[in-house]
Coordinates of C-alpha atoms in Angstrom, one line a residue:
X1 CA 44.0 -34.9 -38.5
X2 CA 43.4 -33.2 -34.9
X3 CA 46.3 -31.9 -33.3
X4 CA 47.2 -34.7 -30.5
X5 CA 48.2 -32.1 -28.0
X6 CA 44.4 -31.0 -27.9
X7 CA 43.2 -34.4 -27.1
X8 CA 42.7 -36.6 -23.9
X9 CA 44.7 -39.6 -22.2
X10 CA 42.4 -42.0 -22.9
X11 CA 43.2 -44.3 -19.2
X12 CA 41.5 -48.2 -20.2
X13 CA 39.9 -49.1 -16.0
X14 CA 38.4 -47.3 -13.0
X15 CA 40.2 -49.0 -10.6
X16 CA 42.8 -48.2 -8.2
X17 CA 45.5 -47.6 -10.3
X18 CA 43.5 -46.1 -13.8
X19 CA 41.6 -43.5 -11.2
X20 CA 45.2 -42.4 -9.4
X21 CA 46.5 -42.2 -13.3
X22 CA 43.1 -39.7 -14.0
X23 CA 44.2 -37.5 -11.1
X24 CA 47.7 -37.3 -11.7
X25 CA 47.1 -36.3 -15.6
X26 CA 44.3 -34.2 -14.6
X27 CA 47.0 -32.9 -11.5
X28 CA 49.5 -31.9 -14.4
X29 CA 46.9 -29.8 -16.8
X30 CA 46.5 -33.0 -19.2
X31 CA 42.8 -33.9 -19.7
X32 CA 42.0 -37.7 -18.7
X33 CA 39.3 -39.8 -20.0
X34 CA 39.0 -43.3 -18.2
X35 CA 37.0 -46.0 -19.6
X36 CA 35.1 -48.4 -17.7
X37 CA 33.9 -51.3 -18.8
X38 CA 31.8 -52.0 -15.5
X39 CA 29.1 -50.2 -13.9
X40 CA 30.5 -48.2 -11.5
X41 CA 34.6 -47.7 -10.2
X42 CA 36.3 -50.6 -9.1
X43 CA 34.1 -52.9 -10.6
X44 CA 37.2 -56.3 -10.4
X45 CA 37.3 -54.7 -6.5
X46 CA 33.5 -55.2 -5.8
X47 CA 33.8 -58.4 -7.2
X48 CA 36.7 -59.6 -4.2
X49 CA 33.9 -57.5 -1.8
X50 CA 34.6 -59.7 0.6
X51 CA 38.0 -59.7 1.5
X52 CA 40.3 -57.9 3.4
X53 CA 43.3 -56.1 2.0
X54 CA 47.0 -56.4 3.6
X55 CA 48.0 -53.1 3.4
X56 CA 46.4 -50.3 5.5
X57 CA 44.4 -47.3 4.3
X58 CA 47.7 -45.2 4.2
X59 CA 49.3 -47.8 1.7
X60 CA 46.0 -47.7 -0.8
X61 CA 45.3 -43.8 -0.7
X62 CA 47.3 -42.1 -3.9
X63 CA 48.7 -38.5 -2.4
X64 CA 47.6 -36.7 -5.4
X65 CA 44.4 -38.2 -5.8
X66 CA 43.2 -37.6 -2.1
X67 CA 44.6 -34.1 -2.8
X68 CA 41.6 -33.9 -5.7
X69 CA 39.2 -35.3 -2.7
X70 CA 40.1 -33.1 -0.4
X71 CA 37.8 -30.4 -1.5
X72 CA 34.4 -32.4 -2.0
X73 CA 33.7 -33.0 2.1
X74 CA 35.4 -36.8 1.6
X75 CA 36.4 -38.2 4.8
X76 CA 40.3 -39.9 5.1
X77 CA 39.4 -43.4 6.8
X78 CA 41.8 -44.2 9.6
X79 CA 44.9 -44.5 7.9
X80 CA 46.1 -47.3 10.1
X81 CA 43.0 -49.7 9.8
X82 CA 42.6 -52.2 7.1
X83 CA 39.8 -51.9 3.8
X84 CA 38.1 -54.5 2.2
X85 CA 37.4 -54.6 -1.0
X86 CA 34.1 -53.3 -0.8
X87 CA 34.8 -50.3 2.2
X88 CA 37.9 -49.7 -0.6
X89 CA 34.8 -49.4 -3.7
X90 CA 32.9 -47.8 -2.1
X91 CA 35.0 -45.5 0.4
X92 CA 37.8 -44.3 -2.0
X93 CA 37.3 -45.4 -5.4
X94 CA 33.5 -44.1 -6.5
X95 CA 34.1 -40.9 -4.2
X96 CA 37.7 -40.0 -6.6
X97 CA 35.8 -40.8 -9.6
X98 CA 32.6 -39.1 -8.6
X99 CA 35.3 -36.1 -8.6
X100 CA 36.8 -36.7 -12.0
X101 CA 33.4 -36.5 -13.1
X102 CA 32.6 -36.6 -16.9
X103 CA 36.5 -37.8 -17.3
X104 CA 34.9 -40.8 -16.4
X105 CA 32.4 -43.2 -18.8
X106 CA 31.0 -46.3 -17.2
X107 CA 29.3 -49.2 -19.6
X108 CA 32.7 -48.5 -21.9
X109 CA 34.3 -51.5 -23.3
X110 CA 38.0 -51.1 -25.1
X111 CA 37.5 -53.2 -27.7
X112 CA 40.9 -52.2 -29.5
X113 CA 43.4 -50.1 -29.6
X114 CA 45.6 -48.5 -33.0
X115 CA 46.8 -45.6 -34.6
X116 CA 44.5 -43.7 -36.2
X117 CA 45.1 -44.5 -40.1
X118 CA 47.8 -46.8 -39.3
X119 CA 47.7 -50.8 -38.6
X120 CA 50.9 -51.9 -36.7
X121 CA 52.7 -52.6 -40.7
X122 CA 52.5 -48.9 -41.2
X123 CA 55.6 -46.8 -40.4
X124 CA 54.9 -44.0 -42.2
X125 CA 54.6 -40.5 -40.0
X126 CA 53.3 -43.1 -36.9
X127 CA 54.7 -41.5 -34.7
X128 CA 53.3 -38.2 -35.7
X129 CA 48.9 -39.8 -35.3
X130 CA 47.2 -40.0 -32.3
X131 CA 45.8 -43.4 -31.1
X132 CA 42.6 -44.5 -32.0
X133 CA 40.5 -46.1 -29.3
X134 CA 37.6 -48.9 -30.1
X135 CA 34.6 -48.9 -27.8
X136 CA 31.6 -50.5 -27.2
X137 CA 28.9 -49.3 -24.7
X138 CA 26.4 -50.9 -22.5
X139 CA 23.9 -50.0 -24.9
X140 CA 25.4 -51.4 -28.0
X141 CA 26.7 -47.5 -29.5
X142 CA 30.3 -47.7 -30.6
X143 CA 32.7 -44.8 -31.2
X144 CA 36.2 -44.2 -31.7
X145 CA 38.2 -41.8 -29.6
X146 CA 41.2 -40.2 -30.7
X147 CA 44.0 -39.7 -27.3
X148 CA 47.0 -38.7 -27.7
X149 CA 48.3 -41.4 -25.2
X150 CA 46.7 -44.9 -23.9
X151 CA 47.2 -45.7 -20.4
X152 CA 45.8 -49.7 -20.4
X153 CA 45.1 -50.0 -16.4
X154 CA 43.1 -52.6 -16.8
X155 CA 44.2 -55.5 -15.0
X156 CA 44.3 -59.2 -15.3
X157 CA 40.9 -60.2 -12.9
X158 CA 39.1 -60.8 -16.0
X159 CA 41.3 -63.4 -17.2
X160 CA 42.3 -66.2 -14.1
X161 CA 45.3 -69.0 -14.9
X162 CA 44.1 -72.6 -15.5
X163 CA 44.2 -75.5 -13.1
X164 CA 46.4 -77.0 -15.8
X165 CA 50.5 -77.2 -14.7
X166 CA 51.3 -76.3 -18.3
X167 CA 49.4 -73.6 -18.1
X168 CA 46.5 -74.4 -20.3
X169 CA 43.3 -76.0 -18.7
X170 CA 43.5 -79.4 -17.5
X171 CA 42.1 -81.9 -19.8
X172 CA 38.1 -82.0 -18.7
X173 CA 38.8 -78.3 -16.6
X174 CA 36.0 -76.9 -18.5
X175 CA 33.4 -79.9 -18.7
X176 CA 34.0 -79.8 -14.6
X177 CA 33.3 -76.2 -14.6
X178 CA 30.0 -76.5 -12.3
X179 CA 32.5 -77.7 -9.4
X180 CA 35.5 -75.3 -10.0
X181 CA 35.5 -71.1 -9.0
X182 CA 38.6 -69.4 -9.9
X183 CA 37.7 -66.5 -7.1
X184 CA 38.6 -66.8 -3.2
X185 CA 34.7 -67.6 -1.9
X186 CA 32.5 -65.2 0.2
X187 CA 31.8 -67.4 3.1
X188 CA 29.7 -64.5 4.0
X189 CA 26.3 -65.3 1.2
X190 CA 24.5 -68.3 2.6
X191 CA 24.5 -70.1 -1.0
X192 CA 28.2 -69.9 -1.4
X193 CA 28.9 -71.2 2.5
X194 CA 26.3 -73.7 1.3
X195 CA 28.6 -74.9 -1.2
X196 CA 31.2 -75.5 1.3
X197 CA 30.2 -76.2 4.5
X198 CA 30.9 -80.1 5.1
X199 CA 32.5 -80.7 1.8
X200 CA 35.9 -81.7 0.9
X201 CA 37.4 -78.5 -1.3
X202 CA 40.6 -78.7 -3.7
X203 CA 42.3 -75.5 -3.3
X204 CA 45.2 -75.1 -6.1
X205 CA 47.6 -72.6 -6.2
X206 CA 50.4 -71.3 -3.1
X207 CA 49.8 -66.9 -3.1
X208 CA 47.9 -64.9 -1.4
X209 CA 44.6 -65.8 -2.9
X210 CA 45.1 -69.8 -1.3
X211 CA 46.0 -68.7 2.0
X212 CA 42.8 -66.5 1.9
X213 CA 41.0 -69.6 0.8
X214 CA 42.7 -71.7 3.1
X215 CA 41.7 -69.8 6.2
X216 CA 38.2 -68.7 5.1
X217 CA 37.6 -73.1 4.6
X218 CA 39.3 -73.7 8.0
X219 CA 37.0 -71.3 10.0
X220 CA 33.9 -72.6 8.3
X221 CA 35.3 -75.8 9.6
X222 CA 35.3 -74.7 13.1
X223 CA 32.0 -73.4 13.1
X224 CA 28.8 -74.9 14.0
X225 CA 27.3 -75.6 10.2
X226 CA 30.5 -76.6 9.0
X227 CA 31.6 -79.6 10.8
X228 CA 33.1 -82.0 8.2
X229 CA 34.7 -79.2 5.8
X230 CA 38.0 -80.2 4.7
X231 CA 40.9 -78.4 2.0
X232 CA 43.1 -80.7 -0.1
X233 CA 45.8 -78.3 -0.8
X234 CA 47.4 -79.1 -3.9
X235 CA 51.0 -77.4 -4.6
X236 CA 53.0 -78.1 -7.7
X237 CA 56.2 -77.7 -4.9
X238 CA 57.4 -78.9 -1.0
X239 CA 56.5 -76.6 1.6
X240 CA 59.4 -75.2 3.6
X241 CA 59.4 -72.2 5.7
X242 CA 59.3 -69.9 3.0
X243 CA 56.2 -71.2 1.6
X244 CA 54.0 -69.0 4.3
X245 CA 55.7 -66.0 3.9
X246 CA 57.8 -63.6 6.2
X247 CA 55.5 -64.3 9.5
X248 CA 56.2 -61.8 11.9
X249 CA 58.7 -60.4 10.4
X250 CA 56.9 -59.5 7.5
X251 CA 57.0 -55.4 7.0
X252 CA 53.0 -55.9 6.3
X253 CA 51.8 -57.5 9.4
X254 CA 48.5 -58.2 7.9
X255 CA 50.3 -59.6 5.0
X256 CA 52.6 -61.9 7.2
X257 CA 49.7 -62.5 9.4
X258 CA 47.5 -63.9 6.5
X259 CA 50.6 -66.7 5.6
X260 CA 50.4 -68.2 9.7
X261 CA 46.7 -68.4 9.1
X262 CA 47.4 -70.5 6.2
X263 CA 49.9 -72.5 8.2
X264 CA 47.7 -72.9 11.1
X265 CA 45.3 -74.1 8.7
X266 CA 47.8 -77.1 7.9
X267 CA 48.7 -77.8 11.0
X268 CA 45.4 -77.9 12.5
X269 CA 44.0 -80.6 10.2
X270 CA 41.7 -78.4 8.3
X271 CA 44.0 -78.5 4.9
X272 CA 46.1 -81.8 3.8
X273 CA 48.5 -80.5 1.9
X274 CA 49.8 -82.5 -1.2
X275 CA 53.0 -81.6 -2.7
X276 CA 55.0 -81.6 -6.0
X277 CA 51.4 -82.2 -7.6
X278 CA 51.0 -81.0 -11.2
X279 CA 47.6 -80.8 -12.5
X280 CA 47.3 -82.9 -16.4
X281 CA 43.8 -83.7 -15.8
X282 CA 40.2 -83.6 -13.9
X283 CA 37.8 -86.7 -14.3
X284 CA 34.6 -87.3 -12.6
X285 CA 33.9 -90.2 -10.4
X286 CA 30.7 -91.7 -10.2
X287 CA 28.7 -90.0 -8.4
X288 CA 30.2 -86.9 -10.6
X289 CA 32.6 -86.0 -8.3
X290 CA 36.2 -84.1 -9.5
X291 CA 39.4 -86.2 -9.0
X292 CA 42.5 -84.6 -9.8
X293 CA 45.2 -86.3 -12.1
X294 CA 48.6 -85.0 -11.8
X295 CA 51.0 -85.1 -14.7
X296 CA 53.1 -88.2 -13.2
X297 CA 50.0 -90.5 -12.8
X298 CA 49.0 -89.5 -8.9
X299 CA 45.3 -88.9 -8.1
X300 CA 43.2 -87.3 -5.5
X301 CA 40.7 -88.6 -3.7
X302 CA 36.9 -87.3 -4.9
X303 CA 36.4 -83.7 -3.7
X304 CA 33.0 -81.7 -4.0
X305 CA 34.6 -78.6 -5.0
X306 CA 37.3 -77.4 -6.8
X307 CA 39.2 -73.4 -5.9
X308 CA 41.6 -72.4 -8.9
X309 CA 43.7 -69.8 -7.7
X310 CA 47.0 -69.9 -9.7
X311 CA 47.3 -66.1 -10.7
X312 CA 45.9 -64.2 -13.7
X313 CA 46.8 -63.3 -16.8
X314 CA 47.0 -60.1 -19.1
X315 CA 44.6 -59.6 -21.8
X316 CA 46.5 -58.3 -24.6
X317 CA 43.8 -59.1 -27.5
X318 CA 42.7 -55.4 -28.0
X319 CA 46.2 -54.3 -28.3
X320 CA 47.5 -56.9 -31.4
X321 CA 47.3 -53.3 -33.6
X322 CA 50.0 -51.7 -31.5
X323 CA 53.5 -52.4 -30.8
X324 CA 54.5 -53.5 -27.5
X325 CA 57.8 -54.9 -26.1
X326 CA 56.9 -57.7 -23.7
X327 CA 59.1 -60.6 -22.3
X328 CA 58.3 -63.8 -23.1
X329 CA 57.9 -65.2 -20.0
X330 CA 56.1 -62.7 -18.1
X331 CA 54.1 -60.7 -20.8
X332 CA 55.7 -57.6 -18.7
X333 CA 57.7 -54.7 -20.5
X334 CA 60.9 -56.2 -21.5
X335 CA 62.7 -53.5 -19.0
X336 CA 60.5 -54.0 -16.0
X337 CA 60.7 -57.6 -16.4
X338 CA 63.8 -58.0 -15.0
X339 CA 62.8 -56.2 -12.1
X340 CA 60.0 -58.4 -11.0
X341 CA 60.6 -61.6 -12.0
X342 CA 58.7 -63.9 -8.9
X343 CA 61.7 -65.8 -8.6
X344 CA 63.9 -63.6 -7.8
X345 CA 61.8 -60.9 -6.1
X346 CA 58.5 -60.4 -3.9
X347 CA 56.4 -56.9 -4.0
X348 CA 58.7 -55.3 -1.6
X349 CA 62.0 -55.9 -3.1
X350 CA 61.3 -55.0 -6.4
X351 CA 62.8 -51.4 -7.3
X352 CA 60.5 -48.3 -8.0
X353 CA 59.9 -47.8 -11.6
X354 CA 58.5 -45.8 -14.1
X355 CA 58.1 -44.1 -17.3
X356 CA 61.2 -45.4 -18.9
X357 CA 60.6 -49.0 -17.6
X358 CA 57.2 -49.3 -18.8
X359 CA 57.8 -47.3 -22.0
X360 CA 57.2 -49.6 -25.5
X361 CA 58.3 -49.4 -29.1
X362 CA 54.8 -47.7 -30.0
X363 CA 55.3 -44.0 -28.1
X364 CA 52.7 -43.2 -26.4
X365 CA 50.9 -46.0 -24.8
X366 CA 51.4 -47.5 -21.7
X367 CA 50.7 -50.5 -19.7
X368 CA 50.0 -49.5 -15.7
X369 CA 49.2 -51.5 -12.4
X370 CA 48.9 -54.9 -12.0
X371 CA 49.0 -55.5 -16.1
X372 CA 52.3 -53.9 -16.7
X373 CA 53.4 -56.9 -14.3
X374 CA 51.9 -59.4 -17.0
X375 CA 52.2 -63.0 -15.4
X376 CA 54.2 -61.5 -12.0
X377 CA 52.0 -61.7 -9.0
X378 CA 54.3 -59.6 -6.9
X379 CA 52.4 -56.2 -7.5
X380 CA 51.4 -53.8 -5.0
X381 CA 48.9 -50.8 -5.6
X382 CA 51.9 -48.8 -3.8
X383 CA 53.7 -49.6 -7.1
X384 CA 51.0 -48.6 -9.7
X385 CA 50.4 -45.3 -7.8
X386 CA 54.3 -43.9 -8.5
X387 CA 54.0 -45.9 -11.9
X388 CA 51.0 -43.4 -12.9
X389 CA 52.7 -41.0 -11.5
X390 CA 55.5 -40.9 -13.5
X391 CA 54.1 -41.7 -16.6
X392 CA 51.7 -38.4 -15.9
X393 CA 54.6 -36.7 -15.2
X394 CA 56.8 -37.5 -18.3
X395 CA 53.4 -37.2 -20.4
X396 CA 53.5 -33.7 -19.3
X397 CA 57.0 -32.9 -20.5
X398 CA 58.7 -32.9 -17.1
X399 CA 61.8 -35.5 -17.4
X400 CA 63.1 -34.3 -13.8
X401 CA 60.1 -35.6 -12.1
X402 CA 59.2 -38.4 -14.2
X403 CA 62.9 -40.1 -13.6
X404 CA 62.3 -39.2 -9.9
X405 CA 61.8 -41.9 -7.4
X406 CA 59.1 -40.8 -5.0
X407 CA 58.5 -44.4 -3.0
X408 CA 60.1 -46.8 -0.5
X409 CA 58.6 -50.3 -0.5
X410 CA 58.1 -52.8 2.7
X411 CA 60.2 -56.2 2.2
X412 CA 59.5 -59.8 2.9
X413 CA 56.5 -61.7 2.8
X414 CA 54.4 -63.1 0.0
X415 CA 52.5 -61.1 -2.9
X416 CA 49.8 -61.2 -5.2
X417 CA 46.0 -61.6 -4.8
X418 CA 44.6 -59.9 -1.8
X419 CA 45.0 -60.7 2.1
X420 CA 41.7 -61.9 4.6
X421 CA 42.7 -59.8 8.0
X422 CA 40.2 -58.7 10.1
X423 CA 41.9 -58.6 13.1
X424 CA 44.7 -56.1 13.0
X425 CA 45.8 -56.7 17.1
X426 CA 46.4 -60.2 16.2
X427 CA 49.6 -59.4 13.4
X428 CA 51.7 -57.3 15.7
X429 CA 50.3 -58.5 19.3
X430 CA 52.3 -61.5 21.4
X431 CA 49.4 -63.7 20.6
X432 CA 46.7 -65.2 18.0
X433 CA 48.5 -66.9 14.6
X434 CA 51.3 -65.2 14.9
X435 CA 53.0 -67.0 17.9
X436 CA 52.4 -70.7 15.8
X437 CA 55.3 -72.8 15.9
X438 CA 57.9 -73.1 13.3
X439 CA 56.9 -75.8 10.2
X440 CA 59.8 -77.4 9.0
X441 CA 59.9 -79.0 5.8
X442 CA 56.9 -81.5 4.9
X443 CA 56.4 -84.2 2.4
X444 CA 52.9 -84.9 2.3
X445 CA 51.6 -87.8 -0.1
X446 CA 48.6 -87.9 -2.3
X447 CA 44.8 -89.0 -0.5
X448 CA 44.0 -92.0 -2.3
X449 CA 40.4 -91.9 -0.8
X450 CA 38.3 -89.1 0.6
X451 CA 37.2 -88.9 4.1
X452 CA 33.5 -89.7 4.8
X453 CA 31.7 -86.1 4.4
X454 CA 27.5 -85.4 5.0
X455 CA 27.2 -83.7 1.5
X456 CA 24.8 -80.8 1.5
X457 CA 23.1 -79.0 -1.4
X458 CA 24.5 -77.2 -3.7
X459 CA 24.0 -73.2 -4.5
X460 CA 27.9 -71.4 -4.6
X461 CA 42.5 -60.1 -6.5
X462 CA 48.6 -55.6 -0.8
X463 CA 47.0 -54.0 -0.5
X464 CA 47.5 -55.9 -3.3
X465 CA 45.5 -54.4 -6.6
X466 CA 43.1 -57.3 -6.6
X467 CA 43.7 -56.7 -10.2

């Protein structure tokens, strides 16, 4: 068996967090490999292009892994303006793994995850054998890799909660699944505007991801191809104050900024909100049209379109041969989860962590960024960077650093998903979204019939860690 101290830190994702956890390894002499399962870095990123993070370039830049940039001609972006996804991609991202070079393999599918030798029965000398990793390429070759640790950084994009309140899909979710997206939409791409523009739109869910949707629907609605576009938004709870975040007072203006856009949205009759609605069911109407059934009997109205955006989920299927320690709730390390339970905490009030909180009873591996938060949507790519870092750090035999807290976080606000901002004057000027009124509670009731719409034809995650 090969000596594990000869072989690499096998890190599962090339995206914000997997690539900061390459540079830090590769920072502290330890050889990285990072395995990609898309075609190029941040491939969940490219696929929010669109959308504009909450947090500046400053907040989204690891230290260490700009240091690694600094030597191949890269540029710093203005530290005080705000990416989107794709100037993140394609400014940040590809450049730092262009540097790690052969460390990283695109086309690379983890399809599971052991110890060599050993199924997750097996006691004997565990410990002692390196991990064995599954994968599939693009081109159908398969290989094992032996590491000596697993860092799993890859996120929870690929696998979007369920319209259903119980949190399995609603009885007929998937045989409505030509009128339901699970993804904010780029109003951008003629088709998808298309698919919007005059229609009536269901947006579920009360993060991030809704307000983006929220405010992307109500501008369509104010411009000239989208007169008659209208959001239902549907919320399992009331809407008080809190619901939109910390406002001005938010720490991220962008992010506090991005929760009055929602709220104007409301107020401006672009979104009906319903409240305390639960989601049991979606039938057609018919002319094929989804209404939503709520699990006390209510129903919507007919919409065109349905927007799921009730957080993700981790996929832990290629990691049933190892031995984690997850909560049952959040399917987050059972020391972290404590730490960022949503309801209790937002992004910025939960505590720095590392090594120790994200260890597990299988040595060795490691989940980092937006999984390690399981079902939590308070994550912010802040948090994954010192995660990585001191993981990397204890990886490398150096306790002092690894138990080290190396990062203050910015309170208040919402979390999860990523923020639409694309004017930074209007979250800290006197003006714009962030001088609407105060919205005290509202009790909304359910649209019994839709509003008379001109359909049109159909074509179609703070900076948040998209996931």
């Amino acid at each position: 068996m090969t000596t594990t101290s000869v072989l690499p830190v096998v890190v599962i994702g090339a995206g914000p967090i997997g690539l900061a956890a390459a540079a830090h390894l590769a920072d502290r002499g330890l050889v990285p490999l990072v395995l990609e399962a898309g075609p190029a870095a941040g491939a969940a990123v490219r696929e929010w292009s669109h959308v504009r993070l909450f947090s500046r370039w400053a907040e989204v830049i690891d230290p260490v892994a700009e240091k690694l940039l600094a030597p191949t001609g890269w540029t710093r972006p203005d530290p005080a303006a705000y990416p989107s996804g794709a100037e993140w991609a394609e400014r940040y991202l590809q450049p730092l793994a262009d540097a790690l070079g052969e460390a990283v393999r695109y086309g690379a599918t983890v399809t599971g995850v052991s110890r060599a030798g050993r199924d997750r029965i097996v006691d004997a000398d565990r410990a002692d054998r390196p991990f064995a990793v599954h994968v599939r390429y693009a081109d159908g070759r398969e290989e094992r890799v032996l590491a000596r640790a697993v860092l799993d950084a890859s996120g929870t994009w690929a696998a979007p909660g369920p319209a259903g309140a119980d949190g399995l899909p609603a009885l007929g979710e998937r045989a409505a699944a030509d009128r339901l997206a699970y993804r904010v939409p780029d109003l951008t791409d003629p088709a998808v505007r298309a698919r919007y523009a005059g229609r009536r739109t269901a947006v579920l869910g009360s993060g991030a991801s809704a307000f983006t949707a929220l405010a992307a629907l109500a501008g369509l609605a104010e411009s000239a191809d989208g007169a008659g576009t209208q959001a239902v938004w549907i919320l399992r709870r009331g809407i008080t104050d809190a619901t939109f975040g910390g406002g001005t007072a938010d720490q991220l203006p962008a992010r506090g900024a991005l929760g009055l856009a929602a709220r104007a949205a409301v107020e401006n009759g672009h979104a009906e909100a319903v409240t305390g609605f639960r989601t049991a069911a979606i039938e057609r109407d018919a002319d094929g049209r989804p209404v939503l059934v709520a699990e006390d009997g209510r129903r919507t109205g007919p919409v065109d379109e349905v927007i799921v955006l009730t957080g993700f989920r981790p996929d832990l299927s290629f990691l049933s041969e190892v031995r984690l320690g997850l909560d049952e709730r959040l399917q987050a390390p059972v020391a972290l989860a404590p730490l960022i339970d949503p309801n209790v905490h937002s992004c910025g009030t939960v505590h720095p962590h590392g090594h120790r909180e994200l260890a597990h009873p299988e040595t060795g591996i490691y989940l980092v960024g937006a999984k390690s938060y399981g079902r939590a949507p308070t994550f912010l790519a802040m948090t994954g960077y010192e995660q990585v870092r001191s993981v990397a750090a204890a990886l490398a035999g150096d306790l002092e650093a690894a138990d080290r807290v190396e990062l203050t976080l910015p309170e208040t606000g919402v979390c999860g998903g990523s923020g639409l901002y694309d004017a930074p004057e209007a979250a800290e000027g006197d003006g714009g979204c962030c001088a609407a009124p105060a919205l005290g509670p509202v009790l909304l009731g359910v649209p019994t019939a839709a509003p008379a719409v001109t359909p049109t034809p159909q074509a179609l995650a703070g900076g948040c860690c998209g996931s």
